[in-house]
Amino acid sequence: MAPSTLRIIWLYPDLLSTYGDRGNLLVLAHRARARGVEVEPMQIRSDQHIPQSADMYLIGGGEDGPQAVAAERLLDDGTLARAADDGRPILAVCAGYQILGESFYANDRCHPGLGILDLRSDRGESRAVGELSGEGHPGLGVGSITGFENHGGRTRLGEAVQPLAHVSAGTGNDGVAEGAWAGHVIGTYMHGPALARNPRLADVLLAWAVGVDPAGLPPLDDTWPERLRSERFAALAPE
Ligand code: GLN
C-alpha cells in the first residue's frame, strides 16, 4: 500500500554531494507531489544515525577522502544494508555507487564497501570525464539514459546485478556497461543530476517506493526534461 507521506533521505550531504546530486531529491519530491503524494525530504549528515523508517535513500558522489570516511560510517551504521534487504529503493551516484559494492579504491587503497551490490571498483588508467549516455536495461523500462561522469574508478559487475545501461558514449563502469541494479537498488556514474536528465528513472524509483507498477503512475508534462535530454543527446551526435 502507498505510504501517505513519502520519506526520502538524502544521505551525508556533508561528505557526498557533487555536481548537483542533491537535485535527485528535488526531482523525486516534485514528481511525487505532482501526483498528489506528500513528501518529507530529510538530510542525514554523517554524524547522525540513519533512520530505518524511510521510504527511499539517496546517496551522491564525492572525492576519495570523503568517500572513504562515508563508507566507514555507513558500515558502522548498518541501516542502508537493512533497508536494501527490506526492499526500500536506494539510488547511489558515483562514489555512493562504488560504496554499495564489495570494495572500492580511494587514495590508492582498497576499502571494504557495504556489499549491497555484487560489484567491485578499482582504478582506471585515466579519469573518465564528460558526457555519458546509453540504452537503459530493457528490464527497467527507462529508455535512453544521459548524464555527466567524472570518476577515476572502474567497476566490474558480478552475476547478482544487472547493468543499468549499455554505454553508447562515455565510460560508465568500463566503456561497455554503465551502473548496476538489483532488487530496488540502483547505482550509476551519472551526475547531472541523474534524475533531472532521466525522469523515467525517477519514476521507477517512485513506483517502487509507493508499490505500484511504473506504467501505472499518472503521466506528467515532461516538455522541459525532454528538451534538456534532446540537447544533451544532440551534443554527442557527430557533426
Ligand atoms: N572518488 C571516486 C572516483 O574518482 C568517485 C568520484 C565521484 O563521485 N565523482 O572514482
mmCIF file of C-alpha atoms and ligand atoms in Angstrom:
data_model
loop_
_atom_site.group_PDB
_atom_site.id
_atom_site.type_symbol
_atom_site.label_atom_id
_atom_site.label_comp_id
_atom_site.label_asym_id
_atom_site.label_seq_id
_atom_site.Cartn_x
_atom_site.Cartn_y
_atom_site.Cartn_z
ATOM 1 C CA MET A 1 0.000 0.000 0.000
ATOM 2 C CA ALA A 2 1.220 3.513 -0.804
ATOM 3 C CA PRO A 3 2.595 5.458 2.177
ATOM 4 C CA SER A 4 0.598 8.664 2.833
ATOM 5 C CA THR A 5 3.852 10.623 3.084
ATOM 6 C CA LEU A 6 6.974 9.537 1.265
ATOM 7 C CA ARG A 7 10.045 9.940 3.467
ATOM 8 C CA ILE A 8 13.100 10.384 1.243
ATOM 9 C CA ILE A 9 16.516 10.578 2.878
ATOM 10 C CA TRP A 10 19.437 12.375 1.251
ATOM 11 C CA LEU A 11 22.460 10.814 2.902
ATOM 12 C CA TYR A 12 25.633 12.513 4.025
ATOM 13 C CA PRO A 13 25.351 15.950 2.350
ATOM 14 C CA ASP A 14 28.467 16.887 4.368
ATOM 15 C CA LEU A 15 30.584 14.254 2.559
ATOM 16 C CA LEU A 16 28.919 13.170 -0.673
ATOM 17 C CA SER A 17 27.166 15.753 -2.805
ATOM 18 C CA THR A 18 28.949 16.737 -6.001
ATOM 19 C CA TYR A 19 27.744 18.024 -9.388
ATOM 20 C CA GLY A 20 24.231 18.840 -8.224
ATOM 21 C CA ASP A 21 23.449 15.306 -6.982
ATOM 22 C CA ARG A 22 21.005 16.761 -4.436
ATOM 23 C CA GLY A 23 18.879 17.642 -7.468
ATOM 24 C CA ASN A 24 17.821 13.978 -7.448
ATOM 25 C CA LEU A 25 15.943 14.642 -4.201
ATOM 26 C CA LEU A 26 14.273 17.740 -5.677
ATOM 27 C CA VAL A 27 13.185 15.860 -8.801
ATOM 28 C CA LEU A 28 11.712 12.973 -6.813
ATOM 29 C CA ALA A 29 9.862 15.341 -4.469
ATOM 30 C CA HIS A 30 8.465 17.317 -7.408
ATOM 31 C CA ARG A 31 7.318 14.221 -9.317
ATOM 32 C CA ALA A 32 5.697 12.698 -6.238
ATOM 33 C CA ARG A 33 3.880 15.902 -5.209
ATOM 34 C CA ALA A 34 2.678 16.490 -8.783
ATOM 35 C CA ARG A 35 0.861 13.162 -8.389
ATOM 36 C CA GLY A 36 -0.663 14.043 -5.037
ATOM 37 C CA VAL A 37 1.856 12.131 -2.894
ATOM 38 C CA GLU A 38 3.202 14.159 0.048
ATOM 39 C CA VAL A 39 6.969 14.091 0.532
ATOM 40 C CA GLU A 40 9.056 14.589 3.633
ATOM 41 C CA PRO A 41 12.638 15.157 2.444
ATOM 42 C CA MET A 42 15.305 14.596 5.098
ATOM 43 C CA GLN A 43 19.032 15.233 5.067
ATOM 44 C CA ILE A 44 21.094 12.998 7.336
ATOM 45 C CA ARG A 45 24.685 14.075 7.993
ATOM 46 C CA SER A 46 27.459 11.553 8.518
ATOM 47 C CA ASP A 47 27.475 12.190 12.305
ATOM 48 C CA GLN A 48 23.795 11.220 12.587
ATOM 49 C CA HIS A 49 22.191 7.799 12.823
ATOM 50 C CA ILE A 50 20.283 6.873 9.659
ATOM 51 C CA PRO A 51 16.548 6.331 10.312
ATOM 52 C CA GLN A 52 15.375 2.857 9.325
ATOM 53 C CA SER A 53 11.878 4.090 8.576
ATOM 54 C CA ALA A 54 12.496 5.980 5.302
ATOM 55 C CA ASP A 55 10.760 5.009 2.063
ATOM 56 C CA MET A 56 13.806 5.800 -0.090
ATOM 57 C CA TYR A 57 17.514 6.548 0.358
ATOM 58 C CA LEU A 58 19.705 8.679 -1.908
ATOM 59 C CA ILE A 59 23.471 8.948 -1.816
ATOM 60 C CA GLY A 60 25.688 11.069 -4.036
ATOM 61 C CA GLY A 61 29.233 11.327 -5.344
ATOM 62 C CA GLY A 62 32.402 12.697 -3.818
ATOM 63 C CA GLU A 63 36.175 12.805 -3.791
ATOM 64 C CA ASP A 64 38.256 9.895 -2.499
ATOM 65 C CA GLY A 65 38.802 11.172 1.073
ATOM 66 C CA PRO A 66 35.160 11.887 1.935
ATOM 67 C CA GLN A 67 34.168 8.695 0.097
ATOM 68 C CA ALA A 68 36.348 6.527 2.366
ATOM 69 C CA VAL A 69 35.019 8.256 5.516
ATOM 70 C CA ALA A 70 31.424 7.884 4.307
ATOM 71 C CA ALA A 71 31.911 4.152 3.676
ATOM 72 C CA GLU A 72 33.273 3.595 7.209
ATOM 73 C CA ARG A 73 30.352 5.464 8.781
ATOM 74 C CA LEU A 74 27.761 3.677 6.628
ATOM 75 C CA LEU A 75 29.290 0.309 7.546
ATOM 76 C CA ASP A 76 29.203 1.224 11.253
ATOM 77 C CA ASP A 77 25.610 2.425 10.956
ATOM 78 C CA GLY A 78 24.305 -0.666 9.137
ATOM 79 C CA THR A 79 20.936 0.867 8.210
ATOM 80 C CA LEU A 80 21.463 1.023 4.458
ATOM 81 C CA ALA A 81 22.112 -2.708 4.094
ATOM 82 C CA ARG A 82 18.982 -3.478 6.135
ATOM 83 C CA ALA A 83 16.960 -1.032 4.018
ATOM 84 C CA ALA A 84 18.134 -2.810 0.854
ATOM 85 C CA ASP A 85 17.167 -6.198 2.364
ATOM 86 C CA ASP A 86 13.726 -4.759 3.159
ATOM 87 C CA GLY A 87 13.274 -3.723 -0.486
ATOM 88 C CA ARG A 88 13.493 0.039 0.154
ATOM 89 C CA PRO A 89 14.610 1.843 -3.028
ATOM 90 C CA ILE A 90 18.161 3.207 -2.988
ATOM 91 C CA LEU A 91 19.744 5.435 -5.631
ATOM 92 C CA ALA A 92 23.519 5.788 -5.364
ATOM 93 C CA VAL A 93 25.658 8.001 -7.588
ATOM 94 C CA CYS A 94 29.370 7.599 -8.397
ATOM 95 C CA ALA A 95 31.256 7.456 -5.064
ATOM 96 C CA GLY A 96 27.979 6.369 -3.434
ATOM 97 C CA TYR A 97 27.577 3.686 -6.102
ATOM 98 C CA GLN A 98 31.104 2.365 -5.532
ATOM 99 C CA ILE A 99 30.456 2.277 -1.759
ATOM 100 C CA LEU A 100 27.442 -0.018 -2.260
ATOM 101 C CA GLY A 101 29.721 -2.637 -3.861
ATOM 102 C CA GLU A 102 32.015 -5.198 -2.227
ATOM 103 C CA SER A 103 35.111 -2.982 -2.398
ATOM 104 C CA PHE A 104 36.442 0.213 -3.961
ATOM 105 C CA TYR A 105 39.695 2.160 -4.318
ATOM 106 C CA ALA A 106 40.211 5.564 -2.766
ATOM 107 C CA ASN A 107 43.564 7.310 -2.290
ATOM 108 C CA ASP A 108 45.399 4.246 -3.661
ATOM 109 C CA ARG A 109 43.942 1.880 -1.104
ATOM 110 C CA CYS A 110 41.269 -0.784 -1.373
ATOM 111 C CA HIS A 111 38.358 -0.179 1.043
ATOM 112 C CA PRO A 112 35.525 -2.518 2.004
ATOM 113 C CA GLY A 113 32.125 -1.488 0.672
ATOM 114 C CA LEU A 114 28.682 -2.278 2.054
ATOM 115 C CA GLY A 115 28.238 -5.402 -0.103
ATOM 116 C CA ILE A 116 24.705 -4.374 -1.122
ATOM 117 C CA LEU A 117 25.521 -4.697 -4.831
ATOM 118 C CA ASP A 118 27.588 -7.530 -6.297
ATOM 119 C CA LEU A 119 30.361 -5.423 -7.860
ATOM 120 C CA ARG A 120 33.912 -4.252 -7.260
ATOM 121 C CA SER A 121 35.578 -0.991 -8.235
ATOM 122 C CA ASP A 122 39.243 -0.359 -8.884
ATOM 123 C CA ARG A 123 41.269 2.354 -10.615
ATOM 124 C CA GLY A 124 41.173 3.053 -14.346
ATOM 125 C CA GLU A 125 44.195 4.183 -16.351
ATOM 126 C CA SER A 126 42.689 7.627 -16.819
ATOM 127 C CA ARG A 127 39.873 9.678 -15.345
ATOM 128 C CA ALA A 128 36.523 9.371 -17.118
ATOM 129 C CA VAL A 129 35.172 12.904 -17.528
ATOM 130 C CA GLY A 130 32.359 14.130 -19.765
ATOM 131 C CA GLU A 131 29.003 13.153 -21.177
ATOM 132 C CA LEU A 132 27.749 9.621 -20.552
ATOM 133 C CA SER A 133 24.856 8.099 -22.441
ATOM 134 C CA GLY A 134 23.483 4.685 -23.264
ATOM 135 C CA GLU A 135 20.498 2.423 -23.682
ATOM 136 C CA GLY A 136 18.839 1.528 -20.387
ATOM 137 C CA HIS A 137 18.378 -2.119 -19.437
ATOM 138 C CA PRO A 138 15.103 -3.292 -21.008
ATOM 139 C CA GLY A 139 14.011 -4.759 -17.672
ATOM 140 C CA LEU A 140 13.840 -1.271 -16.157
ATOM 141 C CA GLY A 141 11.942 0.445 -18.979
ATOM 142 C CA VAL A 142 13.827 3.729 -18.708
ATOM 143 C CA GLY A 143 14.777 4.146 -22.391
ATOM 144 C CA SER A 144 17.971 6.039 -23.206
ATOM 145 C CA ILE A 145 19.984 7.434 -20.335
ATOM 146 C CA THR A 146 22.045 10.637 -20.204
ATOM 147 C CA GLY A 147 24.379 12.066 -17.590
ATOM 148 C CA PHE A 148 27.730 13.627 -16.796
ATOM 149 C CA GLU A 149 30.536 11.497 -15.384
ATOM 150 C CA ASN A 150 33.741 12.338 -13.531
ATOM 151 C CA HIS A 151 35.471 9.397 -11.840
ATOM 152 C CA GLY A 152 38.779 7.599 -11.658
ATOM 153 C CA GLY A 153 37.267 4.248 -10.675
ATOM 154 C CA ARG A 154 36.198 1.413 -12.964
ATOM 155 C CA THR A 155 33.571 -1.080 -11.880
ATOM 156 C CA ARG A 156 33.260 -4.814 -12.573
ATOM 157 C CA LEU A 157 29.788 -6.292 -12.148
ATOM 158 C CA GLY A 158 29.192 -9.689 -10.545
ATOM 159 C CA GLU A 159 26.445 -12.107 -11.516
ATOM 160 C CA ALA A 160 23.893 -10.919 -8.971
ATOM 161 C CA VAL A 161 23.440 -7.479 -10.583
ATOM 162 C CA GLN A 162 22.298 -6.240 -13.991
ATOM 163 C CA PRO A 163 23.869 -3.285 -15.786
ATOM 164 C CA LEU A 164 21.747 -0.148 -15.647
ATOM 165 C CA ALA A 165 22.578 0.604 -19.287
ATOM 166 C CA HIS A 166 24.674 -0.321 -22.297
ATOM 167 C CA VAL A 167 27.115 2.551 -22.956
ATOM 168 C CA SER A 168 26.910 4.416 -26.257
ATOM 169 C CA ALA A 169 29.078 7.411 -25.286
ATOM 170 C CA GLY A 170 31.446 7.871 -22.367
ATOM 171 C CA THR A 171 32.784 5.234 -19.984
ATOM 172 C CA GLY A 172 30.384 4.306 -17.171
ATOM 173 C CA ASN A 173 31.639 1.126 -15.462
ATOM 174 C CA ASP A 174 34.119 0.045 -18.122
ATOM 175 C CA GLY A 175 33.236 1.562 -21.508
ATOM 176 C CA VAL A 176 30.615 -1.141 -22.154
ATOM 177 C CA ALA A 177 28.199 -1.187 -19.240
ATOM 178 C CA GLU A 178 27.011 1.686 -17.053
ATOM 179 C CA GLY A 179 25.751 1.392 -13.487
ATOM 180 C CA ALA A 180 24.017 -1.557 -11.879
ATOM 181 C CA TRP A 181 20.683 -2.570 -10.379
ATOM 182 C CA ALA A 182 19.422 -5.410 -8.255
ATOM 183 C CA GLY A 183 16.117 -5.558 -6.398
ATOM 184 C CA HIS A 184 15.191 -1.950 -5.684
ATOM 185 C CA VAL A 185 18.777 -0.673 -5.618
ATOM 186 C CA ILE A 186 20.232 1.371 -8.480
ATOM 187 C CA GLY A 187 23.815 2.571 -8.782
ATOM 188 C CA THR A 188 25.070 4.882 -11.511
ATOM 189 C CA TYR A 189 28.021 7.028 -12.554
ATOM 190 C CA MET A 190 25.594 9.671 -13.839
ATOM 191 C CA HIS A 191 25.675 13.082 -12.250
ATOM 192 C CA GLY A 192 23.954 15.939 -13.913
ATOM 193 C CA PRO A 193 21.884 15.344 -11.726
ATOM 194 C CA ALA A 194 20.861 11.897 -12.951
ATOM 195 C CA LEU A 195 17.123 12.170 -12.305
ATOM 196 C CA ALA A 196 16.723 15.648 -13.837
ATOM 197 C CA ARG A 197 18.103 14.189 -17.044
ATOM 198 C CA ASN A 198 16.284 10.842 -16.729
ATOM 199 C CA PRO A 199 12.744 11.369 -15.414
ATOM 200 C CA ARG A 200 11.756 7.782 -16.249
ATOM 201 C CA LEU A 201 14.440 6.585 -13.860
ATOM 202 C CA ALA A 202 12.942 8.854 -11.191
ATOM 203 C CA ASP A 203 9.532 7.300 -11.838
ATOM 204 C CA VAL A 204 10.878 3.759 -11.486
ATOM 205 C CA LEU A 205 12.198 4.672 -8.011
ATOM 206 C CA LEU A 206 8.938 6.399 -7.050
ATOM 207 C CA ALA A 207 6.870 3.451 -8.261
ATOM 208 C CA TRP A 208 8.992 1.073 -6.172
ATOM 209 C CA ALA A 209 8.596 3.350 -3.143
ATOM 210 C CA VAL A 210 4.806 3.523 -3.376
ATOM 211 C CA GLY A 211 4.395 -0.088 -4.504
ATOM 212 C CA VAL A 212 2.886 0.380 -7.966
ATOM 213 C CA ASP A 213 3.958 -0.523 -11.496
ATOM 214 C CA PRO A 214 5.873 2.427 -13.082
ATOM 215 C CA ALA A 215 3.475 2.299 -16.054
ATOM 216 C CA GLY A 216 0.633 2.929 -13.585
ATOM 217 C CA LEU A 217 1.922 6.363 -12.477
ATOM 218 C CA PRO A 218 -0.064 9.267 -13.957
ATOM 219 C CA PRO A 219 1.988 10.913 -16.739
ATOM 220 C CA LEU A 220 3.497 14.366 -16.144
ATOM 221 C CA ASP A 221 4.300 17.175 -18.559
ATOM 222 C CA ASP A 222 7.947 16.405 -19.350
ATOM 223 C CA THR A 223 8.409 19.051 -22.041
ATOM 224 C CA TRP A 224 11.370 20.679 -20.265
ATOM 225 C CA PRO A 225 13.194 17.479 -19.242
ATOM 226 C CA GLU A 226 12.725 16.212 -22.808
ATOM 227 C CA ARG A 227 14.251 19.432 -24.178
ATOM 228 C CA LEU A 228 17.214 19.003 -21.871
ATOM 229 C CA ARG A 229 17.598 15.378 -22.969
ATOM 230 C CA SER A 230 17.444 16.263 -26.666
ATOM 231 C CA GLU A 231 20.069 18.940 -26.138
ATOM 232 C CA ARG A 232 22.423 16.529 -24.364
ATOM 233 C CA PHE A 233 21.973 13.740 -26.945
ATOM 234 C CA ALA A 234 22.472 16.271 -29.778
ATOM 235 C CA ALA A 235 25.722 17.406 -28.145
ATOM 236 C CA LEU A 236 27.024 13.857 -28.645
ATOM 237 C CA ALA A 237 25.857 13.420 -32.235
ATOM 238 C CA PRO A 238 28.640 13.512 -34.879
ATOM 239 C CA GLU A 239 28.806 16.881 -36.748
HETATM 240 N N1 GLN B 1 36.231 9.098 -5.929
HETATM 241 C C1 GLN B 1 35.554 8.284 -6.914
HETATM 242 C C2 GLN B 1 36.321 8.127 -8.213
HETATM 243 O O1 GLN B 1 37.053 9.016 -8.603
HETATM 244 C C3 GLN B 1 34.159 8.834 -7.167
HETATM 245 C C4 GLN B 1 34.158 10.208 -7.844
HETATM 246 C C5 GLN B 1 32.818 10.879 -7.861
HETATM 247 O O2 GLN B 1 31.935 10.576 -7.073
HETATM 248 N N2 GLN B 1 32.645 11.833 -8.750
HETATM 249 O O3 GLN B 1 36.184 7.118 -8.864
#
